Coordinates of C-alpha atoms in Angstrom, one line a residue:
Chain R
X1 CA -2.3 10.4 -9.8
X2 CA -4.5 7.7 -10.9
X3 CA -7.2 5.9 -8.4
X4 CA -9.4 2.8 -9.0
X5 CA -12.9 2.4 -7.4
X6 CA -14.0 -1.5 -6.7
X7 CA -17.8 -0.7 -5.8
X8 CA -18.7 -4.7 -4.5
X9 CA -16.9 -5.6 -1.4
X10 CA -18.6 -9.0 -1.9
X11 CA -20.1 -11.1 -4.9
X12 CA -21.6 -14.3 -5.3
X13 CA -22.1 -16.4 -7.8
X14 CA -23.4 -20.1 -8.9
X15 CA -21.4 -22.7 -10.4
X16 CA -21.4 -22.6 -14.0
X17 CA -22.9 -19.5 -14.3
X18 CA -21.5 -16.0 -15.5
X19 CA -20.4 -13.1 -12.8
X20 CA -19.1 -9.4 -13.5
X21 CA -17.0 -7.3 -11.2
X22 CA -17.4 -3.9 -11.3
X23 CA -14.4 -1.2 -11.6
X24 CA -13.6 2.2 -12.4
X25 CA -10.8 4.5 -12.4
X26 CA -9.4 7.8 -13.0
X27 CA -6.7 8.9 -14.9
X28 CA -4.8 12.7 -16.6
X29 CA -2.9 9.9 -18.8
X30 CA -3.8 9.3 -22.0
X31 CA -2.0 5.9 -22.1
X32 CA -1.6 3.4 -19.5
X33 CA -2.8 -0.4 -19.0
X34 CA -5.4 -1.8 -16.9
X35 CA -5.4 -5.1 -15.0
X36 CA -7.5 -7.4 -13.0
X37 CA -5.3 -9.6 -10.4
X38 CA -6.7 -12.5 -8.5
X39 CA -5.7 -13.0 -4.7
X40 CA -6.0 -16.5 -3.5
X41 CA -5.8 -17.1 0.2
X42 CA -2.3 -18.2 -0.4
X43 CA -1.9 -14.3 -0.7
X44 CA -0.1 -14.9 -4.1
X45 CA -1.1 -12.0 -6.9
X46 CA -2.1 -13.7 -10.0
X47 CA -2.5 -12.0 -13.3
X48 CA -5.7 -12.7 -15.0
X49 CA -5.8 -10.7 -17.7
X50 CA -4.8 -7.0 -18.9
X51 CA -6.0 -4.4 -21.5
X52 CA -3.7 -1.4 -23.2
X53 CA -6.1 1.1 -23.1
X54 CA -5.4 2.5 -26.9
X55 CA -7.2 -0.7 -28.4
X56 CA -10.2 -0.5 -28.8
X57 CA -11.2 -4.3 -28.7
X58 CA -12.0 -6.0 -25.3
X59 CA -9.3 -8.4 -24.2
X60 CA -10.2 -12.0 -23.6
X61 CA -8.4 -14.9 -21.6
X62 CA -10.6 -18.0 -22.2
X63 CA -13.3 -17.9 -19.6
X64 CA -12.3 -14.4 -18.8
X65 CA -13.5 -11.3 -20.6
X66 CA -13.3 -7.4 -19.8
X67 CA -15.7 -4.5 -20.7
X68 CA -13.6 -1.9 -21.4
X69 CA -15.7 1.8 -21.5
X70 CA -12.7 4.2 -22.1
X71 CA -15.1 7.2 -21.7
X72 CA -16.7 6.4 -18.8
X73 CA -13.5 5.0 -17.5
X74 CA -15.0 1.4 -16.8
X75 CA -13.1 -1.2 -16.7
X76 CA -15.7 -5.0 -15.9
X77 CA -14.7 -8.5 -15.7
X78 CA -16.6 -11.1 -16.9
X79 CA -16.0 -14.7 -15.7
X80 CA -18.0 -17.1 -17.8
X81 CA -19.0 -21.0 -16.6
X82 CA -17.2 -19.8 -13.1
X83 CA -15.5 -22.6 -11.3
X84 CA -15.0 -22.9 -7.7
X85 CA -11.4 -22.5 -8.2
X86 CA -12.3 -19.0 -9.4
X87 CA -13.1 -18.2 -5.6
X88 CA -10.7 -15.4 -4.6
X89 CA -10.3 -11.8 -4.1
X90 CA -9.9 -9.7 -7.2
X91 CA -8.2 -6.3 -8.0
X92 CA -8.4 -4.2 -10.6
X93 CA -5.1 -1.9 -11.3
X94 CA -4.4 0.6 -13.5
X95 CA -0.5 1.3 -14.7
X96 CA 0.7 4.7 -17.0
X97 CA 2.6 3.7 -20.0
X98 CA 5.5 5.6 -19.1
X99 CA 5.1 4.6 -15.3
X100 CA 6.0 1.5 -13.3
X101 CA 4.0 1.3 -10.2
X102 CA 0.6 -0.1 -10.2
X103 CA -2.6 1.5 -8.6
X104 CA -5.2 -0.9 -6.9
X105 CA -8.6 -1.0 -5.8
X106 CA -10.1 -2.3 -2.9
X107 CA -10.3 -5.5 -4.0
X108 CA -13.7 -7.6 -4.7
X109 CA -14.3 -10.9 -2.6
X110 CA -16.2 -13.4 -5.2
X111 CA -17.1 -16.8 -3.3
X112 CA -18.5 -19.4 -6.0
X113 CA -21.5 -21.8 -4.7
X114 CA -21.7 -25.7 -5.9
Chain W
X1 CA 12.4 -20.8 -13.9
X2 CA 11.3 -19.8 -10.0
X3 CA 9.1 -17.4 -9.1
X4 CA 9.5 -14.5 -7.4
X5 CA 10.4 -15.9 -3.1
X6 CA 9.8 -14.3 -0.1
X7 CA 11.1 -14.7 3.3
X8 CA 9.8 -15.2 6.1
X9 CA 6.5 -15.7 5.4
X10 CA 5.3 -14.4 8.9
X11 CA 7.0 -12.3 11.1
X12 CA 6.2 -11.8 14.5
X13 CA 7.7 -8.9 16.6
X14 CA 7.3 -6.4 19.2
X15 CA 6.8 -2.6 19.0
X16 CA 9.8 -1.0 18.6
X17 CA 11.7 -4.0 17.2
X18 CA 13.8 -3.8 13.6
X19 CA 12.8 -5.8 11.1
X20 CA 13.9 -7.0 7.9
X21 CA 11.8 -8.9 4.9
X22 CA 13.8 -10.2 1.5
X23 CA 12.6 -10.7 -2.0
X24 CA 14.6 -13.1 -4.6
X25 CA 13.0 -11.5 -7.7
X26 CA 12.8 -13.7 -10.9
X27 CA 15.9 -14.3 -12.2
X28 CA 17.2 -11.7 -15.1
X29 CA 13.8 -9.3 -13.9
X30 CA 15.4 -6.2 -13.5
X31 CA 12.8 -4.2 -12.0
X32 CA 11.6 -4.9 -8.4
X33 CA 8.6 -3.6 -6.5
X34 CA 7.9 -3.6 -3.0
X35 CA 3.8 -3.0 -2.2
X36 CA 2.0 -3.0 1.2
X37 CA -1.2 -4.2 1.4
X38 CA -3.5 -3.9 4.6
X39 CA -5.7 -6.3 6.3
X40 CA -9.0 -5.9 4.3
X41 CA -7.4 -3.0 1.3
X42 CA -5.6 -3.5 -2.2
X43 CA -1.8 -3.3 -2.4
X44 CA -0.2 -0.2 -2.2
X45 CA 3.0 1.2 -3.8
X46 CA 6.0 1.3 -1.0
X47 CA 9.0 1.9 -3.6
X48 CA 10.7 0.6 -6.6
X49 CA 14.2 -0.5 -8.2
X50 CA 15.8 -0.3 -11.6
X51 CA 19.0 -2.5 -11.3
X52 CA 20.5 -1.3 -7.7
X53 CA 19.0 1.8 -7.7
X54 CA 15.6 3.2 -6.0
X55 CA 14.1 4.7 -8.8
X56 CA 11.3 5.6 -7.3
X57 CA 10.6 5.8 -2.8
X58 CA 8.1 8.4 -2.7
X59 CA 5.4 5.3 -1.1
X60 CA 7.4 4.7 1.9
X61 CA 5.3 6.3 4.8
X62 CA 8.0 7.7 6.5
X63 CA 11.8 7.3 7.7
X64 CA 11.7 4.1 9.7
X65 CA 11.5 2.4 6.0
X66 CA 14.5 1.2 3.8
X67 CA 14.9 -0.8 1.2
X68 CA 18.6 -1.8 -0.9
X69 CA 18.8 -3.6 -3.9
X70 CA 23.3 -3.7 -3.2
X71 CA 23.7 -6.0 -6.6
X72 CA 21.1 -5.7 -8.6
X73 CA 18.8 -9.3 -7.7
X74 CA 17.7 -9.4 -3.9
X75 CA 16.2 -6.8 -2.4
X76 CA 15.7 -6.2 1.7
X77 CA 13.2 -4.2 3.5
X78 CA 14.3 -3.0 6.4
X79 CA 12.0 -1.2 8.8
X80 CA 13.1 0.0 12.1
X81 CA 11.2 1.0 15.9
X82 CA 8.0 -0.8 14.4
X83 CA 4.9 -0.1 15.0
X84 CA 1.5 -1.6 15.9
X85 CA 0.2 0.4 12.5
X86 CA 2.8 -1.4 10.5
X87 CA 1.1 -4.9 10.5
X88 CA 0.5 -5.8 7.1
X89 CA 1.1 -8.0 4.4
X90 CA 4.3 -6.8 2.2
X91 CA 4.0 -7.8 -0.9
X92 CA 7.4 -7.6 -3.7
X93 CA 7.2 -8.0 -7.6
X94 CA 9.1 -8.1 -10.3
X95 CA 9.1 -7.5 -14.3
X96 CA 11.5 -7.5 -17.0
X97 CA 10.9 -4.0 -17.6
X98 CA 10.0 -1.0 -16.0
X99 CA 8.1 0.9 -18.2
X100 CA 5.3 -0.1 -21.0
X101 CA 3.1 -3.6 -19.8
X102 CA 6.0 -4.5 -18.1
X103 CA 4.1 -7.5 -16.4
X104 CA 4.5 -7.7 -12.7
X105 CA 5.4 -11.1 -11.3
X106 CA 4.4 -11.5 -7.3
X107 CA 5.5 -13.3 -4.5
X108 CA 3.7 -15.0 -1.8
X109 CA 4.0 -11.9 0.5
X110 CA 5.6 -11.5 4.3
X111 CA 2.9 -11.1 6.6
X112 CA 4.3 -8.7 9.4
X113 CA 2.6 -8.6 12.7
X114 CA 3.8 -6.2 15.4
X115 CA 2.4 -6.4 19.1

């Protein structure tokens, strides 16, 4: 079974400056994907950005970057020049290669200050 | 095309009433996911379809949960004698495959309350 660990209930962070979310996760699978999901109050899941966890190179989606430790089973997102569109909750999920359901954290609330 | 629709997007009922939520998945997605999420808590995994089958029910809590996929598209949860513990937010999404990335498309989410 694989769980995911969201440590920051809450983060805060100025416009136009840079914020990282914190996750980590465990895993017996040596393959499998790792997500971070953004939750608007609308309540609709979007997709910010995932990572297959046999590359080695941190994915990037514009403003959005991850930190992925394979080791230490880390797995941070980095939003650069944040926006207060950014302002949502965000998950982190994991997903085995051979599986189909994906495993959530707790979710982190980020508010984003003019 | 659309997105992934659900309906109703609140539900109101009393304890011990049946209830049924229904997810139009993105057209030609043949894999659909239905996922619970608490007030406060990340989604969790209720079950999932391949086509019309359940290929996988083991997140359902218990027996009062159903879900049918008859022809392969729409999807209904069905849950029956609700309970106060039930309220939630149920979440379905789908993906054009079930296994590898198999991106999973959401929808906006029935938000169930029980009295």
């Amino acid at each position: 079974a694989q769980t995911v660990t969201q440590s920051q209930p809450e983060m805060s962070v100025q416009e136009a400056e840079t914020v990282t979310l914190s996750c980590t996760y465990d895993t017996s699978e040596s393959d499998y994907y790792l997500f971070w999901y953004k939750q608007p109050p609308s309540r609709q899941m979007i997709l910010v950005i995932r990572q297959e966890a046999y590359k080695q190179q941190n994915a990037t989606e514009n403003r959005f970057s991850v930190n992925f430790q394979k080791a230490a089973k880390s797995f941070s997102l980095k939003i650069s020049d944040s926006q207060l569109g950014d302002a949502a909750m965000y998950f982190c999920a994991t997903k085995e290669t051979s599986g189909s359901r994906l495993t959530f954290g707790e979710g982190t609330q980020l508010t984003v200050n003019p | 095309g659309a997105g992934v629709s659900q309906t109703p997007s609140n539900k109101v009922t009393e304890k011990g009433k049946y209830v049924e939520l229904r997810c139009d998945p993105i057209s030609g997605h043949t894999a659909l996911y239905w996922y619970r999420q608490s007030l406060g808590q990340g989604p969790e995994f209720l079950i999932y379809f391949q086509g019309t089958g359940a290929a996988d029910d083991s997140g359902l809590p218990n027996d009062r949960f159903f879900a049918v996929r008859p022809e392969g598209s729409v999807s209904t949860l069905k849950i029956q004698r609700t309970e106060r513990g039930d309220s939630a937010v149920y979440l379905c999404a789908s993906s054009q495959r079930l296994a590898g990335v198999g991106e999973q498309f959401f929808g906006p989410g029935t938000r169930l309350t029980v009295l």
